[in-house]
PDB file of C-alpha atoms in Angstrom:
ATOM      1  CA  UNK A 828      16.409  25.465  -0.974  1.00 45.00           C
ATOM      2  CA  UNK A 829      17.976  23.924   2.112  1.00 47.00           C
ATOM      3  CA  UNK A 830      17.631  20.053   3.117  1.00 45.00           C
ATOM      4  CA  UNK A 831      17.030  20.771   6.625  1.00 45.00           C
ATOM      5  CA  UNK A 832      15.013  22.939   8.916  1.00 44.00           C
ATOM      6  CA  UNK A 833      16.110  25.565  11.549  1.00 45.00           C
ATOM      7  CA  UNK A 834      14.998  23.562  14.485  1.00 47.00           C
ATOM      8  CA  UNK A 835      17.936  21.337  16.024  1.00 42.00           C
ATOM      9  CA  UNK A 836      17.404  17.978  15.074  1.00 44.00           C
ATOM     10  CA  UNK A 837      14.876  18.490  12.478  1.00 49.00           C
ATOM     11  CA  UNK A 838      14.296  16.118   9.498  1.00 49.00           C
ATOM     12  CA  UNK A 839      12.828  17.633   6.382  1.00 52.00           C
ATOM     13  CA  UNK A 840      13.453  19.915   3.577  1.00 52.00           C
ATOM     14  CA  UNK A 841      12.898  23.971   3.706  1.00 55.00           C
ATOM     15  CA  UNK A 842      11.698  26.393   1.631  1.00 56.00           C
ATOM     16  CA  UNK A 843      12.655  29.536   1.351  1.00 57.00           C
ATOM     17  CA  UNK A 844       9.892  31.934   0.759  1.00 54.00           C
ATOM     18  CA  UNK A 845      10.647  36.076  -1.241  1.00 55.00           C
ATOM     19  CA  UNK A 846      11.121  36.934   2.435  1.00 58.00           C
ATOM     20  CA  UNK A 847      13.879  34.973   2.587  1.00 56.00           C
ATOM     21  CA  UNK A 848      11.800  33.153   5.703  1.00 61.00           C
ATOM     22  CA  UNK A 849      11.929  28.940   6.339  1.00 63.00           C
ATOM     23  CA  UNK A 850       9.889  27.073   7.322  1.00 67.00           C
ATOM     24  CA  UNK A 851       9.795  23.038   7.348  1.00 70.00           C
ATOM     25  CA  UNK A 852       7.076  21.602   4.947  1.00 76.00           C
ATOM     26  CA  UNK A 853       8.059  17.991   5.005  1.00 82.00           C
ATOM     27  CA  UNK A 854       6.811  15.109   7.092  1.00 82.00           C
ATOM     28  CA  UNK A 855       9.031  13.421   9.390  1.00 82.00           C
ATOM     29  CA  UNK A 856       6.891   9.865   9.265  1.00 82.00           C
ATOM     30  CA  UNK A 857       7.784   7.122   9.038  1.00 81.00           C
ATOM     31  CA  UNK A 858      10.424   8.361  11.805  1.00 80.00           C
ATOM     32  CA  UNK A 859       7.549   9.665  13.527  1.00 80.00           C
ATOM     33  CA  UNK A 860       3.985   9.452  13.305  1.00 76.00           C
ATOM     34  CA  UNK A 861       3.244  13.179  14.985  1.00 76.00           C
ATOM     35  CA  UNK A 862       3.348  15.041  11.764  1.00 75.00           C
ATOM     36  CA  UNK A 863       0.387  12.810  10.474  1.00 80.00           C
ATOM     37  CA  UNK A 864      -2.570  14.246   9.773  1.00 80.00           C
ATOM     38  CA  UNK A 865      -5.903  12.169   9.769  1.00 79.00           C
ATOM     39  CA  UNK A 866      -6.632  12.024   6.328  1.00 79.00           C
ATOM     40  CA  UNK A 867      -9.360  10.209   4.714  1.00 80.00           C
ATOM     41  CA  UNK A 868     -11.511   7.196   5.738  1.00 80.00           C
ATOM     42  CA  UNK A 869      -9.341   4.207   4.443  1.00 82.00           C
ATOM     43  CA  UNK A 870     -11.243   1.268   5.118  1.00 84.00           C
ATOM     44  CA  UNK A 871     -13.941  -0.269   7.435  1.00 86.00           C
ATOM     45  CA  UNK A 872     -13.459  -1.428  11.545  1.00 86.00           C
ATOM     46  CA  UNK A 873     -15.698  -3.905  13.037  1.00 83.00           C
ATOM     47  CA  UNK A 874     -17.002  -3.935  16.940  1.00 80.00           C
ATOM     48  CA  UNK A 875     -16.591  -7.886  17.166  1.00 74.00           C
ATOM     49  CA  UNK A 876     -19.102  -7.077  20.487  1.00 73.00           C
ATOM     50  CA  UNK A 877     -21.663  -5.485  19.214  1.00 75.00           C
ATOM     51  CA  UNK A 878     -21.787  -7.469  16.155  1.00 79.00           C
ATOM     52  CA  UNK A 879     -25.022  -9.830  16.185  1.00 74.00           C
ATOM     53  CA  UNK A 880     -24.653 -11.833  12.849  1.00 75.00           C
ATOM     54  CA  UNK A 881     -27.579 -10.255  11.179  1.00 77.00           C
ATOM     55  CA  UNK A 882     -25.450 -10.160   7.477  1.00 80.00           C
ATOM     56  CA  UNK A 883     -27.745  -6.775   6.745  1.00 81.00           C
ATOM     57  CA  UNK A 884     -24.876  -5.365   5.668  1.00 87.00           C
ATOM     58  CA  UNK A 885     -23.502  -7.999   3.463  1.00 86.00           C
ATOM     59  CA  UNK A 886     -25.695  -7.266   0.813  1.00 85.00           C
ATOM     60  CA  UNK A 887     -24.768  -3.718   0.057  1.00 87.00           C
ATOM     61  CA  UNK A 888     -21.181  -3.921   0.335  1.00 89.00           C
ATOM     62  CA  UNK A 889     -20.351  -3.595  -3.816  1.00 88.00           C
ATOM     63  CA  UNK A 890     -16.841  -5.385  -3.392  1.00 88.00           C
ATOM     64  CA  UNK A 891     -18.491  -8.393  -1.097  1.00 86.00           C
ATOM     65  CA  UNK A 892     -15.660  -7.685   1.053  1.00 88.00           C
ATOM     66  CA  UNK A 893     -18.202  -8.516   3.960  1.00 88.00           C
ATOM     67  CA  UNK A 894     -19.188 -11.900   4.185  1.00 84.00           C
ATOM     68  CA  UNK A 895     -21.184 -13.375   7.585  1.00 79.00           C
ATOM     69  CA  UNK A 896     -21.567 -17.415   8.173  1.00 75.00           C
ATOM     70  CA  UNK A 897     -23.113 -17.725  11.544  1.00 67.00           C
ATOM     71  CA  UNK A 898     -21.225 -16.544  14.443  1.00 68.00           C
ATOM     72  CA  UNK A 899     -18.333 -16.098  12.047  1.00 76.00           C
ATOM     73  CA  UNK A 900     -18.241 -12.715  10.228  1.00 81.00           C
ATOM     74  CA  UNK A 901     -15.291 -11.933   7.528  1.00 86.00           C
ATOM     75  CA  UNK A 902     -13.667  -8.837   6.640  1.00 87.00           C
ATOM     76  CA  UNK A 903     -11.899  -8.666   3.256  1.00 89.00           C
ATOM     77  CA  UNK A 904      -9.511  -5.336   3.805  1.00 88.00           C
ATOM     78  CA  UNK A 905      -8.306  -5.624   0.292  1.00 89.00           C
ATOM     79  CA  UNK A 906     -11.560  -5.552  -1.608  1.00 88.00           C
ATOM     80  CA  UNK A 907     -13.222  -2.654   0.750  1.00 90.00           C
ATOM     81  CA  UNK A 908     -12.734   0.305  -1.178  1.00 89.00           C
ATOM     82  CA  UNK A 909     -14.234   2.336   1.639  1.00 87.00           C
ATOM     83  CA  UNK A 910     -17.505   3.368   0.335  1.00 89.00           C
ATOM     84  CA  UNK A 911     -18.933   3.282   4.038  1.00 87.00           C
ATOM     85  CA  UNK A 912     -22.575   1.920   2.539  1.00 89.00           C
ATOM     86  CA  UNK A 913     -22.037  -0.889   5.016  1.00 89.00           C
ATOM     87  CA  UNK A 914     -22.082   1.583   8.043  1.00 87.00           C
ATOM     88  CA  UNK A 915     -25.703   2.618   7.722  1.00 86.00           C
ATOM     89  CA  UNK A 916     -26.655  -0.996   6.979  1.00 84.00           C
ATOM     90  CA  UNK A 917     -25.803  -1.898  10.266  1.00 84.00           C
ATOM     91  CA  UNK A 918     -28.551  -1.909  12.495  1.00 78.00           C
ATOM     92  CA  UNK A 919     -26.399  -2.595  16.090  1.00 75.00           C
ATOM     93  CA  UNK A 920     -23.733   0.190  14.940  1.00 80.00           C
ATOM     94  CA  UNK A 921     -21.098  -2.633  14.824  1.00 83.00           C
ATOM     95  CA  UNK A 922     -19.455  -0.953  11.921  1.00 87.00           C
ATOM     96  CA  UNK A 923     -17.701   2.244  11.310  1.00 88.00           C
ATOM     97  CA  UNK A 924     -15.089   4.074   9.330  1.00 87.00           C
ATOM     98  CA  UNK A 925     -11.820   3.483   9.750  1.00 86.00           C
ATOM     99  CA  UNK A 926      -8.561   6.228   9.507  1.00 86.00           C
ATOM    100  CA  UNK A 927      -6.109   3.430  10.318  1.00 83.00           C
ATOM    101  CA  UNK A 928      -3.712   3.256   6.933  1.00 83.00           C
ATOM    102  CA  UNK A 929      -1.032   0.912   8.198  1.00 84.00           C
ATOM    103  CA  UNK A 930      -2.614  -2.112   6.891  1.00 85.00           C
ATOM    104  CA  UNK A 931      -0.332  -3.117   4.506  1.00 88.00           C
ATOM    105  CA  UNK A 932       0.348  -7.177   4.428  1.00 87.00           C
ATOM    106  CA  UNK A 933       2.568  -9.616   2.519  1.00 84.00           C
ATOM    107  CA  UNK A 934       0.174 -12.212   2.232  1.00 86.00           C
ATOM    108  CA  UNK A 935      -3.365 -11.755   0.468  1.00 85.00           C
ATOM    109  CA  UNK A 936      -5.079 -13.913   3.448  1.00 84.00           C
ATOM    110  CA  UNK A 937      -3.695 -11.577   5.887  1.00 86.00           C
ATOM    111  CA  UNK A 938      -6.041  -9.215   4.308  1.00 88.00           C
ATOM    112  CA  UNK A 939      -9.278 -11.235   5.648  1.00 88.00           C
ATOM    113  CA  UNK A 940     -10.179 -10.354   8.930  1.00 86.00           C
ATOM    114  CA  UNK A 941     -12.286 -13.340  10.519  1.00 84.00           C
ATOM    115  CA  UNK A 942     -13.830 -12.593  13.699  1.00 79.00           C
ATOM    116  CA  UNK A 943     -15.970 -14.581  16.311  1.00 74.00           C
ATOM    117  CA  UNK A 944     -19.048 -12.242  16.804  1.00 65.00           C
ATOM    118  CA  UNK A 945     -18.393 -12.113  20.396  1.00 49.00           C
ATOM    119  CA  UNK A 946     -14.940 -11.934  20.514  1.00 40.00           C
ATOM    120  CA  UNK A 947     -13.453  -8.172  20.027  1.00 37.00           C
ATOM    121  CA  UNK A 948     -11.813  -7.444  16.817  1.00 37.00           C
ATOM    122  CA  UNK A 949      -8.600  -8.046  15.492  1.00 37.00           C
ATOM    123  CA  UNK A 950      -6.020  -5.187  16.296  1.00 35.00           C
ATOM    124  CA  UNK A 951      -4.216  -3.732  13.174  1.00 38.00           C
ATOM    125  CA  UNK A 952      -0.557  -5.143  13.146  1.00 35.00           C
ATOM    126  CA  UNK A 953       2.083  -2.136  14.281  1.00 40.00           C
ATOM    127  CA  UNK A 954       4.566  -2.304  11.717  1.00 41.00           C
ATOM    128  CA  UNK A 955       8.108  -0.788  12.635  1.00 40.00           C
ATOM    129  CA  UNK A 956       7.723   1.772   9.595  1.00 49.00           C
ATOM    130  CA  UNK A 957      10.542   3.882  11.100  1.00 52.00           C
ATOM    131  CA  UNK A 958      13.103   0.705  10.053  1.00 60.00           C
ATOM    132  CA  UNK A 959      12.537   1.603   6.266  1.00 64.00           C
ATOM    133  CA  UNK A 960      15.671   4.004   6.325  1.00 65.00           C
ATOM    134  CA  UNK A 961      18.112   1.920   7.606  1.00 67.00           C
ATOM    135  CA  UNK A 962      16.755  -1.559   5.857  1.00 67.00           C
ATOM    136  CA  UNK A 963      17.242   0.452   2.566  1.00 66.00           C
ATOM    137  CA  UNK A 964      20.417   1.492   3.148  1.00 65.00           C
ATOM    138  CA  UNK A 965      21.526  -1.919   4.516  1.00 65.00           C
ATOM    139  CA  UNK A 966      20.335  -3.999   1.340  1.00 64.00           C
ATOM    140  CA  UNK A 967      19.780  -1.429  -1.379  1.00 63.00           C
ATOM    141  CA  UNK A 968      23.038   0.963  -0.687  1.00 62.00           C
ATOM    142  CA  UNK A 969      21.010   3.790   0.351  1.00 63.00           C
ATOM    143  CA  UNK A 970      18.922   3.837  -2.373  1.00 78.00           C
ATOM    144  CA  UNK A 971      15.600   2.571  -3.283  1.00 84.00           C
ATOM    145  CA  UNK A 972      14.469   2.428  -7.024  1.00 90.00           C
ATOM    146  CA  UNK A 973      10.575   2.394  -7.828  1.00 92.00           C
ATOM    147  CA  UNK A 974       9.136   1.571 -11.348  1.00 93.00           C
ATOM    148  CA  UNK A 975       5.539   3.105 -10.963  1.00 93.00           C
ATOM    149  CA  UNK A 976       2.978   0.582 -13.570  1.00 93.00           C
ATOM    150  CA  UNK A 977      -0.456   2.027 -14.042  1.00 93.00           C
ATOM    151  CA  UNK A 978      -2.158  -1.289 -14.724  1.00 93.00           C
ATOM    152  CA  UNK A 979      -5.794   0.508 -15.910  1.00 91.00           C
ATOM    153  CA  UNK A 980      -6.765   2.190 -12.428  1.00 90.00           C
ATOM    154  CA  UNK A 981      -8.938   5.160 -12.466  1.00 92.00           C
ATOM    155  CA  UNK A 982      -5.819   7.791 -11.466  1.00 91.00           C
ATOM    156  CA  UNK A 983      -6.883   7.766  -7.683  1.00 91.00           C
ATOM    157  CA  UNK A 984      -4.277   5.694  -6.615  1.00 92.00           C
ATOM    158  CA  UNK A 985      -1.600   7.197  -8.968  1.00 92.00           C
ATOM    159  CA  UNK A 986      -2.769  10.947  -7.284  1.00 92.00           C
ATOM    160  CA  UNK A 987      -1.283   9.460  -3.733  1.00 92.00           C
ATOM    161  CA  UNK A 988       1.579   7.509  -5.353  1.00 91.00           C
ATOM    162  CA  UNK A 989       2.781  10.893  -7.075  1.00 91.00           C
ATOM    163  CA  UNK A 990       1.985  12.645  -3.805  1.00 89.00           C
ATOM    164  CA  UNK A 991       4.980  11.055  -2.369  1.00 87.00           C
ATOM    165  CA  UNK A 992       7.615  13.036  -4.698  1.00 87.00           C
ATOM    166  CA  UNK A 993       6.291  16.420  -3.363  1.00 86.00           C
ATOM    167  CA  UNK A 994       8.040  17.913  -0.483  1.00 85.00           C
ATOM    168  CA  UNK A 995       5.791  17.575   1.886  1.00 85.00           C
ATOM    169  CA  UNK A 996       6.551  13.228   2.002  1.00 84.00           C
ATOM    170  CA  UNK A 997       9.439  14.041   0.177  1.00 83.00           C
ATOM    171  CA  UNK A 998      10.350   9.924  -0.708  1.00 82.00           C
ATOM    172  CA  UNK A 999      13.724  10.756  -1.494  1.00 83.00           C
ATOM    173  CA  UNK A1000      14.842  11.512   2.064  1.00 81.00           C
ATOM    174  CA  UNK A1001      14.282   8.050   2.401  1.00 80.00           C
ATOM    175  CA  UNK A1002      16.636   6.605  -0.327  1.00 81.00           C
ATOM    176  CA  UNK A1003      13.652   6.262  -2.366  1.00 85.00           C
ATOM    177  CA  UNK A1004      13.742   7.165  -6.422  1.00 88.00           C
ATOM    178  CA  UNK A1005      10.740   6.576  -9.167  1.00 91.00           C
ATOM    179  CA  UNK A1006      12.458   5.717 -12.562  1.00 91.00           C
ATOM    180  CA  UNK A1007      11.208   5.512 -15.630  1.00 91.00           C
ATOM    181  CA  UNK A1008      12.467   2.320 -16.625  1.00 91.00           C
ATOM    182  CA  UNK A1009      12.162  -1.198 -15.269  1.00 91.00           C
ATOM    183  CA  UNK A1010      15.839  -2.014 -16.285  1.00 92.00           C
ATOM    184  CA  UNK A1011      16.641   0.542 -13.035  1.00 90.00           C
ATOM    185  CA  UNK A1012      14.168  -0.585 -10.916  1.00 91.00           C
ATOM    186  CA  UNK A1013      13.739  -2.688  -7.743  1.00 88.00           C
ATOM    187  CA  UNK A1014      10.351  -2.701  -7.269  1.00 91.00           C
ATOM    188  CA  UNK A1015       7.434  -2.692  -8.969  1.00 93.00           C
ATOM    189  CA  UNK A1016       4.534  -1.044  -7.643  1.00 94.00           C
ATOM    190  CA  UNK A1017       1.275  -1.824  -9.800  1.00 94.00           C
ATOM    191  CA  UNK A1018      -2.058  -0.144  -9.134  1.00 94.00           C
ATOM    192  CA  UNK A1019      -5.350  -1.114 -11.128  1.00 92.00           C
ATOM    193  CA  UNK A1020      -7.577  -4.118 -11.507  1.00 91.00           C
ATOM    194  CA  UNK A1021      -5.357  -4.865 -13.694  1.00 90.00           C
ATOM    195  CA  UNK A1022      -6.937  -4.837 -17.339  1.00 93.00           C
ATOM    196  CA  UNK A1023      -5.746  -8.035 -19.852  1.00 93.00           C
ATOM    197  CA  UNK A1024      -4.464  -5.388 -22.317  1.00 93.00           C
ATOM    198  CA  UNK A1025      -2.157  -4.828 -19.224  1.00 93.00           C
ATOM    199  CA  UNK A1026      -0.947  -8.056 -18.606  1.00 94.00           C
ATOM    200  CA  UNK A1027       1.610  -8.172 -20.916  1.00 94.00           C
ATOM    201  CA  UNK A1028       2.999  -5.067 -20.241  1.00 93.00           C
ATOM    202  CA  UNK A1029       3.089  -5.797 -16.439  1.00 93.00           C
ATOM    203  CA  UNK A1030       5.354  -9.005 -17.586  1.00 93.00           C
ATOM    204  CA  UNK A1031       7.305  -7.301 -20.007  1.00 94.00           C
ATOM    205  CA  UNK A1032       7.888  -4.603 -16.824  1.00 94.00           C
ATOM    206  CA  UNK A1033       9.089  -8.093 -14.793  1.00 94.00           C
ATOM    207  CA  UNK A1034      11.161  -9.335 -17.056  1.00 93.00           C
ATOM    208  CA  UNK A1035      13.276  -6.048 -17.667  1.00 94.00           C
ATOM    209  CA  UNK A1036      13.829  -5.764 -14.024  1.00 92.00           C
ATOM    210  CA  UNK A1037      16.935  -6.958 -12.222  1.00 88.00           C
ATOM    211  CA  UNK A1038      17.190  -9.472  -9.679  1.00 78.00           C
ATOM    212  CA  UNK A1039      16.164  -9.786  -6.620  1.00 82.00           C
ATOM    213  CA  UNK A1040      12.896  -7.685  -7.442  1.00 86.00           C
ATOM    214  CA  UNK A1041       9.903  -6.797  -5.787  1.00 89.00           C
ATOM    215  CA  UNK A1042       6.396  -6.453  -6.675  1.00 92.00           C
ATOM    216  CA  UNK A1043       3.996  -4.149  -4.578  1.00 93.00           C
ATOM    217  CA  UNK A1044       0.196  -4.095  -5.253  1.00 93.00           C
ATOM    218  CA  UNK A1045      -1.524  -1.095  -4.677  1.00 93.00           C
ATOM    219  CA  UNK A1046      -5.044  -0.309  -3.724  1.00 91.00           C
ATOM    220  CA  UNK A1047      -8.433  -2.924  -3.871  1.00 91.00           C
ATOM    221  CA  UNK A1048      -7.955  -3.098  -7.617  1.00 93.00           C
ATOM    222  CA  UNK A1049      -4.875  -3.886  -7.623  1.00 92.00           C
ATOM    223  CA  UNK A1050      -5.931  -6.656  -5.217  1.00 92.00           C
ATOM    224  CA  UNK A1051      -8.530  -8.069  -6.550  1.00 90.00           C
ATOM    225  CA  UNK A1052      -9.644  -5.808  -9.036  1.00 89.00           C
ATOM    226  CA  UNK A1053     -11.973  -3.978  -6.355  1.00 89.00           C
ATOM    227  CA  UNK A1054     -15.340  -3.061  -8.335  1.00 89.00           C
ATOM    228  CA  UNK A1055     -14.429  -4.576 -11.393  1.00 91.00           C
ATOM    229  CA  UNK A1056     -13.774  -7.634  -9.826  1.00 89.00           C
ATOM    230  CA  UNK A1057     -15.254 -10.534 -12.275  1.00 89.00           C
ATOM    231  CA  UNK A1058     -15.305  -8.457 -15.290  1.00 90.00           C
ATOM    232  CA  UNK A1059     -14.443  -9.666 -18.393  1.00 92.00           C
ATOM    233  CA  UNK A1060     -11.557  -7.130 -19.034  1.00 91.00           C
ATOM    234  CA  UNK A1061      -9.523  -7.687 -15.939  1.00 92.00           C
ATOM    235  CA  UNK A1062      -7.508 -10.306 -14.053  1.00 93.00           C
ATOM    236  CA  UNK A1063      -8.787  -9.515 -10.670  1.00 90.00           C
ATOM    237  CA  UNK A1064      -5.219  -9.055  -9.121  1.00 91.00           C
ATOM    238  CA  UNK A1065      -1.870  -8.661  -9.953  1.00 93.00           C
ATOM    239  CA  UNK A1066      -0.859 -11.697  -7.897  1.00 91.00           C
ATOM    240  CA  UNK A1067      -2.414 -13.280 -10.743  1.00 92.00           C
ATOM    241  CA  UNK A1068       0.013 -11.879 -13.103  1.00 93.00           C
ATOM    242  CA  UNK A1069       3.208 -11.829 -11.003  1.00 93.00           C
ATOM    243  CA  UNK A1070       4.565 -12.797  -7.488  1.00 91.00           C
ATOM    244  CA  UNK A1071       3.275 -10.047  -5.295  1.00 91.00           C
ATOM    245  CA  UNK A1072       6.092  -9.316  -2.040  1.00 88.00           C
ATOM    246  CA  UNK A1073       3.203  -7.097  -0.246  1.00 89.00           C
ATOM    247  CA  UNK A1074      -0.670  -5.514  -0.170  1.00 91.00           C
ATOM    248  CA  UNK A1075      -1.094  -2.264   0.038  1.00 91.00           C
ATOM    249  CA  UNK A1076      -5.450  -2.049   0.951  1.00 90.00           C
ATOM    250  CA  UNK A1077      -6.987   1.060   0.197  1.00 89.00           C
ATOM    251  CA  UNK A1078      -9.671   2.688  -2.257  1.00 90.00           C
ATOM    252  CA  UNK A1079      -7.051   4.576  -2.592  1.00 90.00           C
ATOM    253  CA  UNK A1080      -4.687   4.204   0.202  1.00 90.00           C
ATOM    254  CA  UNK A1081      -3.246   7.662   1.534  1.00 89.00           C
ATOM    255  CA  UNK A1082       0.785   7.911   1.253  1.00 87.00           C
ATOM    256  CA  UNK A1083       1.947   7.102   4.554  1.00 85.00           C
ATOM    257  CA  UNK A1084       0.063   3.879   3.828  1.00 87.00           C
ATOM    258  CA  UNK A1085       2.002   3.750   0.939  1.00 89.00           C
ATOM    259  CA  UNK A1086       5.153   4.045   2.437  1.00 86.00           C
ATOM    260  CA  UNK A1087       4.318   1.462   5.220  1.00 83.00           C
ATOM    261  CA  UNK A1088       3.828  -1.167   2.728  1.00 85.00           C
ATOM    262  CA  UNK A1089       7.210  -0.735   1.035  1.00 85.00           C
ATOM    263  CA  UNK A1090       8.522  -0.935   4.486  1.00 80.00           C
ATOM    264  CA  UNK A1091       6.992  -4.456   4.205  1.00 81.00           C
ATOM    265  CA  UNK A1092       8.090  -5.403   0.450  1.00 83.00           C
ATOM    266  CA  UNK A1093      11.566  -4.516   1.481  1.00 79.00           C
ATOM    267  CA  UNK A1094      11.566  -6.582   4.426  1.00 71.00           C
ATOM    268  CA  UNK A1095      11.517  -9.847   1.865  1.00 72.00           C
ATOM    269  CA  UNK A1096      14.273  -8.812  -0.438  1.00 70.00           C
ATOM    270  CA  UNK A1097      17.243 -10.200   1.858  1.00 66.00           C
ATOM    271  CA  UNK A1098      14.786 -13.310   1.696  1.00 67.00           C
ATOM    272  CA  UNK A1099      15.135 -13.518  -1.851  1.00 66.00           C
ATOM    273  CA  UNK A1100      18.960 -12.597  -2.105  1.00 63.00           C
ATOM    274  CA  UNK A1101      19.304 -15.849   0.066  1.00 62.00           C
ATOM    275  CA  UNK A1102      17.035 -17.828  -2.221  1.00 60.00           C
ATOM    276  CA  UNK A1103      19.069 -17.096  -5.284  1.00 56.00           C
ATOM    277  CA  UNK A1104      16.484 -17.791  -7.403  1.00 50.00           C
ATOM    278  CA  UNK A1105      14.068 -16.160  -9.120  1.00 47.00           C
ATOM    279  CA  UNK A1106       9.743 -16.577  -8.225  1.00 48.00           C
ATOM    280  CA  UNK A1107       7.804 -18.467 -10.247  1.00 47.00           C
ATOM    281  CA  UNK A1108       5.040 -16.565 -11.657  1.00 43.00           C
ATOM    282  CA  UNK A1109       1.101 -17.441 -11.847  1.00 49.00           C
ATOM    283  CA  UNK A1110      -0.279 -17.718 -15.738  1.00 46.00           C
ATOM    284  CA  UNK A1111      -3.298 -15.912 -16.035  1.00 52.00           C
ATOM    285  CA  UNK A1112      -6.216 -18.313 -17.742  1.00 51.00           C
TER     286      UNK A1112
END
């Protein structure tokens, strides 16, 4: 097995077949987004125009991440888990599936799209995913170290996240590891709601880490606990266990959505090696 293809200039690892034939399996994003296929539907897109206020859709939406109050209408990206019951609902055909996965934020309000009715919609923010190489290399060393916390999520998310070591997205070409413990990690990225029996676990994880570390949250559980949202076995978020660095929407979000979020979550680390200090964390009631 070679780490690079036959074409000049081409990024990826090769496999060599019992015909002794290569070919190049892996994806060159975030370098470039031309190997990226469409994937699924990862969350919902609004026609601002042809939005009339009517709320029909409000009602079905099992996350309530759509909430109308007069000519305002809201769009909560992180609790759609992309269902697409709303899209029916919606008599003027204001809403529709979206492929976008670049939605990643670092703040949880960022999430919440509010639109005038009759103003268009809000364009999803272009992040420069392609910087994730070098900004690794710069403040890591060339290496990126990823403690992986299952928080009580139903395994969709963790199918994408593990989706990422194969050699089609191939992490590693980025500087980017999964470890198995936090002591080696510097970043945490948590998926599920997550459940109370998890929230000592998730601190323990925390605490064990070195400093500077990040936290990434992962998916609409992760969130705000997405359809278990209010239950009497979750938190509703990890932000409401730990300081969360960036958002990663999605029900679950595909890998290159994945990857643009820890593009995000790394941007704040030189942040916090110039703060010195370590984030205070939220107690959970």
């Amino acid at each position: 097995m070679d780490m690079r293809g036959d074409e000049p200039g081409s990024v990826g690892r090769t496999v060599e077949d019992g015909r002794a034939r290569r070919r190049v399996v892996t994806t060159t994003y975030p370098a470039s987004r031309s190997t990226v296929p469409r994937g699924p539907r990862s969350n919902i897109r609004l026609d601002a125009g042809l939005c009339t206020g009517c709320a029909d859709c409000v009602p079905v939406c099992p996350t309530q991440a759509l909430q109308s109050d007069g000519p305002v209408f809201t769009v909560d990206h992180g609790a759609c888990i992309a269902c697409g019951l709303c899209v029916p609902a919606c008599p003027e055909g204001a809403l529709s599936v979206s492929y976008d996965f670049e939605l990643a934020a670092r703040s949880r309000r960022d999430l919440v799209e509010t639109v005038p009715v009759a103003s268009p919609g809000r364009v999803p923010e272009e992040a420069a995913a392609a910087r994730l190489r070098e900004e690794i290399g710069r403040l890591f060393r060339g290496s990126l170290h990823i403690r992986e916390v299952d928080a009580g999520s139903c395994n969709g998310c963790e199918v994408e996240v593990s989706s990422l070591s194969g050699p089609y997205y191939d992490l590693e070409r980025l500087g980017i590891q999964f470890v198995a413990s936090p002591r080696h990690a510097d970043l945490a990225m948590v998926t599920g709601p997550p459940t109370r029996h998890m929230v000592e676990a998730l601190r323990a994880t925390y605490e064990a880490m070195p400093g500077p570390k990040l936290v990434v949250a992962v998916g609409a559980c992760g969130i705000m606990g997405g359809p278990f949202a209010g239950s009497y076995g979750v938190v509703d978020g990890v932000d409401r266990v730990l300081p969360v660095d960036a958002y990663i929407p999605g029900c679950p979000p595909r890998p290159e959505a994945l990857i643009q979020g820890l593009l995000l979550a790394v941007g704040r680390f030189e942040r916090k090696m110039d703060a010195g200090r370590r984030p205070q964390r939220e107690v959970v009631p």
